[in-house]
Short mmCIF file of C-alpha atoms in Angstrom, two decimals:
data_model
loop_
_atom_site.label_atom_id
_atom_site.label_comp_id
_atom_site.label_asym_id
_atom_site.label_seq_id
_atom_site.Cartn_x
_atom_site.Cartn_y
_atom_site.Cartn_z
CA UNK A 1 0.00 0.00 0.00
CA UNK A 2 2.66 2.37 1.02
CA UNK A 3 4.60 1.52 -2.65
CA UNK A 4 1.39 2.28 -4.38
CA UNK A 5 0.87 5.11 -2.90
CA UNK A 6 4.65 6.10 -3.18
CA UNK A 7 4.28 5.88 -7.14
CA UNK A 8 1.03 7.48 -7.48
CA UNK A 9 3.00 10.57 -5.75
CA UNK A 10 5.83 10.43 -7.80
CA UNK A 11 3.60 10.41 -11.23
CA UNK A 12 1.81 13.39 -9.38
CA UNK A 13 5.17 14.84 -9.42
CA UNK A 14 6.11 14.14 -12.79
CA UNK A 15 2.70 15.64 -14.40
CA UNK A 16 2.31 18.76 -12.18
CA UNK A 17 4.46 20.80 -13.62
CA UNK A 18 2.64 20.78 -16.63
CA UNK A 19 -0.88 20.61 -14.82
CA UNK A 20 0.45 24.51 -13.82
CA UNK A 21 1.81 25.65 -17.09
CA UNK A 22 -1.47 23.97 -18.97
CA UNK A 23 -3.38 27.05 -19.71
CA UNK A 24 0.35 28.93 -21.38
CA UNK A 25 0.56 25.73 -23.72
CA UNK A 26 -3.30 25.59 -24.24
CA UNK A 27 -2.99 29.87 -25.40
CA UNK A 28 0.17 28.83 -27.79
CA UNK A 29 -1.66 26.45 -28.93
CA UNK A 30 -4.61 28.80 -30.16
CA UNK A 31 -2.10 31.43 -30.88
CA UNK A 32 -0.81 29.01 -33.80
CA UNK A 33 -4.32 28.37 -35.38
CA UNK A 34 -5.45 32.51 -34.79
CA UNK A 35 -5.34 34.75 -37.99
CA UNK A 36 -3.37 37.64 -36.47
CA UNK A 37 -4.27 41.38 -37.81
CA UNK A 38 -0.48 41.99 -37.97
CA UNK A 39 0.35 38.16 -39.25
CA UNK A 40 1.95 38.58 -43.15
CA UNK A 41 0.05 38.58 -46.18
CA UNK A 42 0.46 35.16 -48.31
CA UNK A 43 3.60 35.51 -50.35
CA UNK A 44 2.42 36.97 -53.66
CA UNK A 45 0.46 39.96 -52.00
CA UNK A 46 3.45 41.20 -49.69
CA UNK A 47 3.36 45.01 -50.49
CA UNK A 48 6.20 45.93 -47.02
CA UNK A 49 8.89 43.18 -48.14
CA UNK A 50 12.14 44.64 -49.17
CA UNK A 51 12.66 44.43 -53.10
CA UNK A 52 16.71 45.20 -52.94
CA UNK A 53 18.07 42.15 -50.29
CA UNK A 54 21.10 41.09 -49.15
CA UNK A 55 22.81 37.59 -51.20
CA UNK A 56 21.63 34.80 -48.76
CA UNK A 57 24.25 33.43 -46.46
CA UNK A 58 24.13 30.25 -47.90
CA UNK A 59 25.43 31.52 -51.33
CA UNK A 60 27.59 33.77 -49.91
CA UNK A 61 29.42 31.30 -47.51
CA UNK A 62 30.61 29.78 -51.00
CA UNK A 63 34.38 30.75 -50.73
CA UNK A 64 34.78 30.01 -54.70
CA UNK A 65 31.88 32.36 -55.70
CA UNK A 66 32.38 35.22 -52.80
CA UNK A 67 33.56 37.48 -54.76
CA UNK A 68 30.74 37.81 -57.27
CA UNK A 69 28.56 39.59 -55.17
CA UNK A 70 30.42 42.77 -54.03
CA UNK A 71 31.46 45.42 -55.88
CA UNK A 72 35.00 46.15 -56.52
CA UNK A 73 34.94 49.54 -58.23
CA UNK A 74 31.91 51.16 -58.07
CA UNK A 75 29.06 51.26 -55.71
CA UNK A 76 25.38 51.96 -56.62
CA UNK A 77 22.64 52.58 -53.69
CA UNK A 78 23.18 51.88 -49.93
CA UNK A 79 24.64 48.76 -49.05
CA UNK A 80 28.11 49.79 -49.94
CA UNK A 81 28.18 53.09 -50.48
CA UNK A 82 30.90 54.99 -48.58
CA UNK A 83 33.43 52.17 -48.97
CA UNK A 84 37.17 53.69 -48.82
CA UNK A 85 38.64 51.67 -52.03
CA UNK A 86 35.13 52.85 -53.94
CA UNK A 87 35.50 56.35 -53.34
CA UNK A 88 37.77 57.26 -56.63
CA UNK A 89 34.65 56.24 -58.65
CA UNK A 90 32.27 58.41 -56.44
CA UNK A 91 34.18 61.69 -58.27
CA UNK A 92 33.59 60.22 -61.58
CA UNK A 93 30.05 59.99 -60.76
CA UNK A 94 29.71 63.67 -60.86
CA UNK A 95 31.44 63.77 -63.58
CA UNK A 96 29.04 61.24 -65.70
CA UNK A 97 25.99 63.16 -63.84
CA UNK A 98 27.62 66.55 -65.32
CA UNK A 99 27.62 64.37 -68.92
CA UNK A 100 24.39 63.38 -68.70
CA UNK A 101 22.71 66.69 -67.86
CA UNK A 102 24.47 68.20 -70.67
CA UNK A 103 22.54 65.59 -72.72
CA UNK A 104 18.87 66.21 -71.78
CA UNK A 105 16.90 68.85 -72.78
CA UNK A 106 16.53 69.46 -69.19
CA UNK A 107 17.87 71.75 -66.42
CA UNK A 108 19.72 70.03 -63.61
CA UNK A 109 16.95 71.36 -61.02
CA UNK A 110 14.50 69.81 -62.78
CA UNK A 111 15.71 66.13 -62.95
CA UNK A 112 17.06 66.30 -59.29
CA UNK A 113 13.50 67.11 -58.32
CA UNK A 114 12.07 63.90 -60.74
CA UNK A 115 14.45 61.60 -58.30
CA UNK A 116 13.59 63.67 -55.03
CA UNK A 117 9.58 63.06 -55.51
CA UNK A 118 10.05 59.12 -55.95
CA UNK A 119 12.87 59.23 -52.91
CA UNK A 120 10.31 57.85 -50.50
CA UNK A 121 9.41 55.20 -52.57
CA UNK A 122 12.76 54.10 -53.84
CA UNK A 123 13.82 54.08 -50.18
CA UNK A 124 11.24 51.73 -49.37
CA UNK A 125 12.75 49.36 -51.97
CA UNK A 126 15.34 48.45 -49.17
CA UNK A 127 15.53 47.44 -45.91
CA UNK A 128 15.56 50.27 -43.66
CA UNK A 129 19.02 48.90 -41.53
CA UNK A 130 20.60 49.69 -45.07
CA UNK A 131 19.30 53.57 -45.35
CA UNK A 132 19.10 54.29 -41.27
CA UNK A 133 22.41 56.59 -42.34
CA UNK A 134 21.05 58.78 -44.93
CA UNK A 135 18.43 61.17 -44.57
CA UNK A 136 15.70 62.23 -46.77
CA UNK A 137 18.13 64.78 -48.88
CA UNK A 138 21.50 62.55 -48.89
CA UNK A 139 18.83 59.69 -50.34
CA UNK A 140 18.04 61.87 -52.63
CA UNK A 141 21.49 62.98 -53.62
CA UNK A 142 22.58 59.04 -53.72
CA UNK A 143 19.95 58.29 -56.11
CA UNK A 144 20.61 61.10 -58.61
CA UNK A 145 24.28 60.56 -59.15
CA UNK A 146 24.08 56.58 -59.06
CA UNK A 147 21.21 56.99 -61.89
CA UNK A 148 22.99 59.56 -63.97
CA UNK A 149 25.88 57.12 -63.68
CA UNK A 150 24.12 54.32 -65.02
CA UNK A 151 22.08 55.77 -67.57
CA UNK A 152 25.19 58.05 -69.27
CA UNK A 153 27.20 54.47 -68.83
CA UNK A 154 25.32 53.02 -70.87
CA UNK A 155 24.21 55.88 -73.33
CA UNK A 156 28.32 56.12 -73.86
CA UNK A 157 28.28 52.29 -75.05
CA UNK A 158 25.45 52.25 -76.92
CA UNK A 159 24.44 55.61 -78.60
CA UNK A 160 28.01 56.40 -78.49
CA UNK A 161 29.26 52.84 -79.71
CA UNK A 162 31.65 53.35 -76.78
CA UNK A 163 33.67 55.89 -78.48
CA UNK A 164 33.92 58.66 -75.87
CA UNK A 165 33.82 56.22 -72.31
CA UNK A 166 37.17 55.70 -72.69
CA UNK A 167 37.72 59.10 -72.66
CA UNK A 168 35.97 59.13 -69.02
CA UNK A 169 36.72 55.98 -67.84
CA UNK A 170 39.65 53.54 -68.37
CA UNK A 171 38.79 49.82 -69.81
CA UNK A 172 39.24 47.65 -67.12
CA UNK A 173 36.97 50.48 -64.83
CA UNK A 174 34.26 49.85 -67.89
CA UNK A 175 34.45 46.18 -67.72
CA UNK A 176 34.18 46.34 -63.84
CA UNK A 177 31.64 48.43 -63.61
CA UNK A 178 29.27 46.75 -66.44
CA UNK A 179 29.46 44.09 -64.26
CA UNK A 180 28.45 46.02 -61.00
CA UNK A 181 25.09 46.65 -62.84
CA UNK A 182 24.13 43.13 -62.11
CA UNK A 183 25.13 42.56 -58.67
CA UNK A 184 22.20 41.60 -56.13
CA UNK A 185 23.36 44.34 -53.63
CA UNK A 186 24.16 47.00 -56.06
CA UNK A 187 20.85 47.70 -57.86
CA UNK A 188 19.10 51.18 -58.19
CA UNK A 189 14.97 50.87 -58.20
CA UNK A 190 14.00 50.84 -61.60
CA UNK A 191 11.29 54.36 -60.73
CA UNK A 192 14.51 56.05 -60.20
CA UNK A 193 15.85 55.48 -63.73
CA UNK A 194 12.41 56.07 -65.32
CA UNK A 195 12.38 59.59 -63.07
CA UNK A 196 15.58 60.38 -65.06
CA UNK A 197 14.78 58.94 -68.58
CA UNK A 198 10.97 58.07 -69.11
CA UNK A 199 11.93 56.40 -72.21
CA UNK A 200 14.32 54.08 -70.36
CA UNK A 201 13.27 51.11 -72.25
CA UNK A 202 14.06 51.68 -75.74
CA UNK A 203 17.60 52.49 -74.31
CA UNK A 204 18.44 49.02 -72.10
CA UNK A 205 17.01 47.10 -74.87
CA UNK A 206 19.71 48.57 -77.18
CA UNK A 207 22.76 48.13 -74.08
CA UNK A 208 21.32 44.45 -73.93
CA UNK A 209 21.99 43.73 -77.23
CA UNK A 210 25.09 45.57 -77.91
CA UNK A 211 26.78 44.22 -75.10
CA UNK A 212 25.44 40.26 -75.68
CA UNK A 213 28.52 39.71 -77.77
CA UNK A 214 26.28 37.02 -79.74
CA UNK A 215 27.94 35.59 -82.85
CA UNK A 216 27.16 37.11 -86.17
CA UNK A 217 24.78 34.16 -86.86
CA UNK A 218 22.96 34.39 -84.02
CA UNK A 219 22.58 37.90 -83.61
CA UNK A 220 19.91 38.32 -86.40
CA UNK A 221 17.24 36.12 -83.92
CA UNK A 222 17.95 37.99 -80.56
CA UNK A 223 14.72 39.26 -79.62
CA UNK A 224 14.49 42.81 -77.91
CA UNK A 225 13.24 42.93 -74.20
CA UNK A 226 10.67 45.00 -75.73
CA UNK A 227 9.36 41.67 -77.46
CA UNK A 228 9.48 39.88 -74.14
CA UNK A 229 7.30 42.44 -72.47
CA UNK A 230 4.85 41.77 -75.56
CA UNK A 231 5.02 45.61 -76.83
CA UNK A 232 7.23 47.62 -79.15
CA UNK A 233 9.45 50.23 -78.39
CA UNK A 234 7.72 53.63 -80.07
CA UNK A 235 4.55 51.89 -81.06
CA UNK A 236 2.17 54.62 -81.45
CA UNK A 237 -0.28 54.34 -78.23
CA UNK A 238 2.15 51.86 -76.07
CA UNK A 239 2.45 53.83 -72.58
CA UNK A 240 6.05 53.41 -70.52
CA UNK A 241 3.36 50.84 -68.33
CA UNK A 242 2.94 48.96 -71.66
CA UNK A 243 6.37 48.21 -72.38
CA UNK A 244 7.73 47.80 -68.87
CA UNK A 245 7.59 44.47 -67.56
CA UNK A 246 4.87 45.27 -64.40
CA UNK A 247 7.37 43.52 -61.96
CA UNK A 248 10.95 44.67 -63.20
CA UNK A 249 11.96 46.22 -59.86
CA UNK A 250 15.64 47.28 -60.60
CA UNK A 251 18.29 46.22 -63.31
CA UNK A 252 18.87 42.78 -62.81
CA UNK A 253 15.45 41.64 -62.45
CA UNK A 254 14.87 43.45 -66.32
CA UNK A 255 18.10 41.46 -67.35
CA UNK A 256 16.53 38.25 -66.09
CA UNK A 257 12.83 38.72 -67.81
CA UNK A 258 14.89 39.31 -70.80
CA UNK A 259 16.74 36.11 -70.27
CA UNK A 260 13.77 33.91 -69.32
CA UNK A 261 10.35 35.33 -70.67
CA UNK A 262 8.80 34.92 -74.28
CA UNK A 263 9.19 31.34 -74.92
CA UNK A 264 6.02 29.40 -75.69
CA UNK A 265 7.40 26.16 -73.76
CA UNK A 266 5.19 25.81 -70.99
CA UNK A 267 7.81 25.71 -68.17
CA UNK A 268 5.09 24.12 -65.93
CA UNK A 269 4.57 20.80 -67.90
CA UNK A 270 5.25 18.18 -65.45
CA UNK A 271 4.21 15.03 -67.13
CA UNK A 272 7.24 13.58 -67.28
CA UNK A 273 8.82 15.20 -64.11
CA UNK A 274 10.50 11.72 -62.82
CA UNK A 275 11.11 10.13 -66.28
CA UNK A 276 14.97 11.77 -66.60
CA UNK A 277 16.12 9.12 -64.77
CA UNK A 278 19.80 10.24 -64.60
CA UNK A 279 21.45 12.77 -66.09
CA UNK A 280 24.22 12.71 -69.56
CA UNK A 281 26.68 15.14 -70.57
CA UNK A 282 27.28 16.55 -74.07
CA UNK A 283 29.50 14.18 -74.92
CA UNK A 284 27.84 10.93 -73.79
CA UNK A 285 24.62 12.20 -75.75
CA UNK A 286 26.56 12.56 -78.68
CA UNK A 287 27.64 8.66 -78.97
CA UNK A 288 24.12 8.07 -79.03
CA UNK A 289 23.03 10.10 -81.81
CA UNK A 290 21.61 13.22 -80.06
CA UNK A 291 23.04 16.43 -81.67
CA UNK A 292 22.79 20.30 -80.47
CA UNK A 293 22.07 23.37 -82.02
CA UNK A 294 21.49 26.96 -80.86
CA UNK A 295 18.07 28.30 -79.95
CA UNK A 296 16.82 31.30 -82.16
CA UNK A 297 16.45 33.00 -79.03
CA UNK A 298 18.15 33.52 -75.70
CA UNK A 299 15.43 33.03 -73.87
CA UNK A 300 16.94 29.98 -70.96
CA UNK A 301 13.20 28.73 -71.77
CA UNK A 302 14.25 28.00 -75.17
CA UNK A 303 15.36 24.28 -74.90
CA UNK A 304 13.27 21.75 -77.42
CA UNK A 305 14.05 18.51 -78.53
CA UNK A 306 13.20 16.62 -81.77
CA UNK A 307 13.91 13.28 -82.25
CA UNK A 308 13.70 11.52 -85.97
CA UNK A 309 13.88 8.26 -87.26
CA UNK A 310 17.47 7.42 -85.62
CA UNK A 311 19.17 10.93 -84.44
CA UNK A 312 17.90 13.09 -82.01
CA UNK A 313 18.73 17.50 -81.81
CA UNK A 314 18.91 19.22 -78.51
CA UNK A 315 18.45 22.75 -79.18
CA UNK A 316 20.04 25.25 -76.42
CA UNK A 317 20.18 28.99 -76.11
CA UNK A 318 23.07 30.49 -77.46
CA UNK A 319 25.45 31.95 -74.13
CA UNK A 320 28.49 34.08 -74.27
CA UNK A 321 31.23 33.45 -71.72
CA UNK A 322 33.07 35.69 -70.89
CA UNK A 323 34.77 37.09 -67.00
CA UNK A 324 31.16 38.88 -66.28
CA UNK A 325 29.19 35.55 -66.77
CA UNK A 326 30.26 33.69 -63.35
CA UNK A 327 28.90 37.01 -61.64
CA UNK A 328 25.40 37.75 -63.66
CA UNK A 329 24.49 34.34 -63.11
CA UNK A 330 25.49 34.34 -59.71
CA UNK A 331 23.65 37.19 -58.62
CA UNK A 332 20.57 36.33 -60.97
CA UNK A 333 20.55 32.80 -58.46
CA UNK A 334 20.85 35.55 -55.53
CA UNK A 335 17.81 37.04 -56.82
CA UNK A 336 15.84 34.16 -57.25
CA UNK A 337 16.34 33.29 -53.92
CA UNK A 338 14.42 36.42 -52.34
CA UNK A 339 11.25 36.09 -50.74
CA UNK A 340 9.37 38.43 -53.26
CA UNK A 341 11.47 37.11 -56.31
CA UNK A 342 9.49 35.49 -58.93
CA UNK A 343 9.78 31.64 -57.47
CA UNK A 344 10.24 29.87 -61.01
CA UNK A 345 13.98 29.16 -60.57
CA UNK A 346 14.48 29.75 -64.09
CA UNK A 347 18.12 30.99 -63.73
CA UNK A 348 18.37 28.29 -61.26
CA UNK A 349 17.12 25.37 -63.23
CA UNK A 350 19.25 27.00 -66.35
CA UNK A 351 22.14 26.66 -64.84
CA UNK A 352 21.86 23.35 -63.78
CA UNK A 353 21.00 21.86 -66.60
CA UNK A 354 24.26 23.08 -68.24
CA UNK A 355 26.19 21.77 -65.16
CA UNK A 356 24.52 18.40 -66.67
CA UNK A 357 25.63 19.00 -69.53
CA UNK A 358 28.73 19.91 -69.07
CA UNK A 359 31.51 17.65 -67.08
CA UNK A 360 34.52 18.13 -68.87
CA UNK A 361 36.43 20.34 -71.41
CA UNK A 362 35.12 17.85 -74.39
CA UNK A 363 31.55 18.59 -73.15
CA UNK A 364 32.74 22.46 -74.09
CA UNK A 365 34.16 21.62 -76.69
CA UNK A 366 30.79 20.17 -78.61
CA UNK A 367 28.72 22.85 -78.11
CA UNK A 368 31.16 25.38 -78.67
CA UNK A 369 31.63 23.68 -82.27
CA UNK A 370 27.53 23.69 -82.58
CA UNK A 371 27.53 27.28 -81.91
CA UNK A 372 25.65 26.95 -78.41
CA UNK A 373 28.61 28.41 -76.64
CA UNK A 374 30.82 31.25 -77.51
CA UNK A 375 33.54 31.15 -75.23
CA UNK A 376 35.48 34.25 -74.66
CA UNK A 377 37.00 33.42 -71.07
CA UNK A 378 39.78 31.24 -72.08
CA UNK A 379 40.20 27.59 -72.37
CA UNK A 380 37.19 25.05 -72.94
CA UNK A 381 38.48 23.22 -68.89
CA UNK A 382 37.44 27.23 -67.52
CA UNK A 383 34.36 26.87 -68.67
CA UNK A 384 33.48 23.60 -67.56
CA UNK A 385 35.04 24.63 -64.25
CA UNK A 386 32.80 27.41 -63.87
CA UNK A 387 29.91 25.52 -64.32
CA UNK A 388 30.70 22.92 -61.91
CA UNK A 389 31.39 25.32 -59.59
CA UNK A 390 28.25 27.57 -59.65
CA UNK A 391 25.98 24.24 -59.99
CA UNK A 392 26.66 23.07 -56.42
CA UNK A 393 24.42 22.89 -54.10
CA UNK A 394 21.77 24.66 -56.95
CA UNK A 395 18.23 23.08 -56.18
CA UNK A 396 16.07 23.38 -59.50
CA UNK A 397 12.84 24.06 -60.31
CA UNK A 398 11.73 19.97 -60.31
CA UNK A 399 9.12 20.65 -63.10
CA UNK A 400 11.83 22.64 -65.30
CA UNK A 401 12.67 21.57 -69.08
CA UNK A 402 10.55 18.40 -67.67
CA UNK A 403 8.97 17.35 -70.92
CA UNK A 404 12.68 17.84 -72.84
CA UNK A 405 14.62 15.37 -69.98
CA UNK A 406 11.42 13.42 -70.85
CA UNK A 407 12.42 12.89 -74.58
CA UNK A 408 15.77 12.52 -74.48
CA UNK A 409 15.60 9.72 -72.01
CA UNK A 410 13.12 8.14 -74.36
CA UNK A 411 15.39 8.42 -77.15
CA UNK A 412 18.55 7.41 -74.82
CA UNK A 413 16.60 4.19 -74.12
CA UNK A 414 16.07 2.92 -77.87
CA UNK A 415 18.63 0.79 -78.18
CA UNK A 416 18.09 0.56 -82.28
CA UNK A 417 18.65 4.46 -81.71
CA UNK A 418 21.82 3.80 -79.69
CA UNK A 419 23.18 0.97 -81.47
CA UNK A 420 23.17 2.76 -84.85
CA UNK A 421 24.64 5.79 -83.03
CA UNK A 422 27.09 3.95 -81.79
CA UNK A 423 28.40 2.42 -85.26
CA UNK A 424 28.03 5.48 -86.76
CA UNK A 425 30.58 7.57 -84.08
CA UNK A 426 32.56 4.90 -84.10
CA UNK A 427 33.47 4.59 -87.32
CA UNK A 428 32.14 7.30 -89.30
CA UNK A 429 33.66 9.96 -86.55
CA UNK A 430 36.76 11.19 -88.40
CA UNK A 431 38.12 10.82 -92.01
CA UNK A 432 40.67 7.84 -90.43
CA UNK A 433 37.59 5.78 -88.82
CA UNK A 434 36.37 6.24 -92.21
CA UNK A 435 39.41 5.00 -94.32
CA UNK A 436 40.10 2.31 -91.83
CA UNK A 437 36.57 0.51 -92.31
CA UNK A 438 36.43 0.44 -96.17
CA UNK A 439 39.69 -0.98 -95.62
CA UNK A 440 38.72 -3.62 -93.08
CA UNK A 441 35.53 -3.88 -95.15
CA UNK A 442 38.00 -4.54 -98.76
CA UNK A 443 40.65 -6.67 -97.38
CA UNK A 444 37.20 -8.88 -95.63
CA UNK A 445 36.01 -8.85 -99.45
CA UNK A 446 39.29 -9.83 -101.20
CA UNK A 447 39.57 -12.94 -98.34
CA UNK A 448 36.56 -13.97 -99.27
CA UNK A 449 36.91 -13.77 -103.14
CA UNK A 450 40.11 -15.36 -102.69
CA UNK A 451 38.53 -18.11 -100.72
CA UNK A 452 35.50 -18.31 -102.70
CA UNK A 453 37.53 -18.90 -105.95
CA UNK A 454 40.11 -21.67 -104.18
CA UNK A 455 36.80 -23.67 -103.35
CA UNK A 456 35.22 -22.98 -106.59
CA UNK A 457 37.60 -22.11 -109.36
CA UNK A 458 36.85 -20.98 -112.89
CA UNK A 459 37.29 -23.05 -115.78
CA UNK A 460 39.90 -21.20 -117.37
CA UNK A 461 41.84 -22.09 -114.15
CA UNK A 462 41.37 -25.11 -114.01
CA UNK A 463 43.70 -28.43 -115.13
CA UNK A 464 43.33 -28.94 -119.38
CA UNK A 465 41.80 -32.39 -120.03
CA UNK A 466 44.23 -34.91 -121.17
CA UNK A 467 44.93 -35.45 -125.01
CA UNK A 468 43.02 -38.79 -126.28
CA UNK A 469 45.49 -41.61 -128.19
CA UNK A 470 45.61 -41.58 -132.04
#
């Protein structure tokens, strides 16, 4: 009896604290189930989220790719302006500002007071730790000389085919700072540039395409970002709102809708999500008959695949790489990572297809010869490398170029497909291969003609018949 009673104490003991603490658990409990007033809107209706963001620690902890997300020569908005080894570039943005007055039909009041009215809002593009040190008028003042600077930039390479930046700014400064404009943490809201140039448009879609360093081939089928946002630049009754993309927020997010929008591939087919049941480089889906060819766009939506009676074609945007590719992708990834980012993972899943793609310098090497890749950074192992290396630890979109993994694995697995493939690369591959199997296939012939007529000899070969007796 005394036991008994001993553990009925003790699991009186055990239980009571949380017999006393059962009404705070019970309120958490309804806490967790209550729709709070101040609770956040559902993702795609957030109107107080930050649209300029810091790179997430996870890709910046990435030792190899650290350095593609700050800037190294010139800063533009908040988050690193002020820097000691940036300030020679803060004197040339005067400079370009003083340029790119001269250029408008404007006075210098007057556009200062087009980037002081849509101060408040810009500001709100970023979180407010990053602008606490600036009031209302240095704001202002940051805005207006980092969006002279990076309209006149590119004015000076585009209207100016780049004849008179060099005598403002030396080359490597210009090849620094076109990469700056796509850095995650060194964007500029895009009302700020429209405050400055309303017809800001028709001017980025010419930078985009002078700078895309396309091939000569190629560069008759780039589509403007103008044709992405489904308008055209000086169409008589399009509006600014017309051919803006509604949720371009700042530079690189433009760059990116040029980059991913106006391909009629629904990116959302997921029929045959699971189906690409391992992945095959360049070179591995060449023994087996599947060949590439360049996109007519550079949309990274642009990926089809046709297969025929026994060969299959891959065809691939066209890409440029050169030292600012690492970087643009990088940050574009950065981008896509953002709570309010569009949540497609289209740079994402881009780039890691091409890391499938692409394992070795030979992988290079093939669709550099199909005209997929122009490579402009230096050997065909750098460009592997840098794939490899900005592919790790990249999730993708799991529905992404779904239907094309789809078809090729169907086509990988026809082994009539892969067998003829096969014979073909292996002995129709090179002018040698070539030579060496009619050679195999005459010296097979003349064996068996030889042997053919030792079995069966002609009559003319054969013994005479003996002459008869007289």
């Amino acid at each position: 009896m005394d036991r008994l009673e001993e553990n009925d104490n003790s699991r009186r003991g055990e239980t009571e604290p949380l017999q006393q603490r059962r009404p705070e658990v019970e309120a958490w409990l309804t806490s967790i189930i209550t729709i709070r007033r101040d609770a956040p809107a559902p993702r795609d209706k957030q109107t107080n989220k930050p649209k300029i963001q810091k790179v997430p620690p996870m890709l910046r902890n990435i030792l190899a790719n650290r350095k593609c997300y700050e800037p190294l020569v010139v800063s533009l908005g908040p988050f690193y302006h002020g820097r000691p080894e940036l300030e020679p570039m803060e004197k040339l943005k005067t400079e370009m500002s003083r340029l790119f007055v001269a250029d408008n039909m404007k006075h210098i009041k007057e556009l200062y007071a087009a980037v002081a009215a849509v101060a408040g809002e810009a500001r709100k593009c970023y979180d407010a730790r990053a602008t606490d040190a600036f009031d209302e008028v240095d704001f202002s003042k940051m805005m207006f000389l980092d969006g002279c600077f990076i309209i006149q930039f590119m004015r000076m390479i585009t209207v100016e085919k780049g004849l008179q930046i060099g005598n403002v700014m030396k080359s490597n400064d210009v090849a620094f700072a076109y990469r700056h404009l796509f850095l995650l943490e060194n964007q500029v809201p895009f009302l700020v540039l429209e405050a400055l140039m309303p017809e800001i448009e028709a001017m980025m879609t010419k930078f985009f395409q002078d700078t895309s360093a396309l091939p000569p081939e190629t560069i008759r089928y780039l589509p403007t970002i103008i044709k992405f946002m489904g308008a055209k630049v000086g169409q008589p009754g399009s509006t600014a709102g017309d051919n803006l993309h509604p949720k371009s927020i700042h530079l690189l997010d433009f760059y990116r809708s040029q980059l991913v929008n106006g391909n009629k591939q629904d990116a959302g087919n997921d029929k045959q999500t699971r189906s690409w049941s391992s992945y095959r480089s360049a070179k591995e889906l060449k023994t087996v008959g599947i060949h590439f060819l360049p996109s007519r766009t550079q949309s990274y939506k642009d990926v089809s695949f046709q297969s025929n009676l026994l060969t299959g074609t891959l065809r691939l945007p066209p890409l440029t790489v050169d030292d600012s590719t690492k970087s643009k992708l990088l940050n574009m990834v950065a981008y896509e990572t953002c709570p309010d980012a569009p949540d497609d993972f289209s740079v994402t899943s881009y780039i890691c297809l091409m890391d499938d793609l692409i394992d070795q310098a030979e992988d290079v090497v093939e669709l550099r010869s199909k005209g997929v890749l122009l490579n402009l950074l230096g050997s065909d192992q750098q460009v592997a490398d840098l794939f490899n290396e900005i592919g790790n630890d990249l999730v993708p979109n799991p529905t992404a170029y779904s239907e094309v993994r789809g078809q090729i694995e169907g086509h990988y697995k026809n082994r009539l497909n892969v067998w003829i493939a096969q014979f073909c690369h292996t002995h129709f591959s090179s002018p040698w291969t070539i030579f060496g199997l009619f050679a195999a296939i005459f010296v097979i012939a003349l064996a068996f003609t030889q042997t053919y007529f030792t079995v069966f000899p002609r009559k003319s070969d054969a013994a005479p018949p003996s002459a008869s007796p007289h």
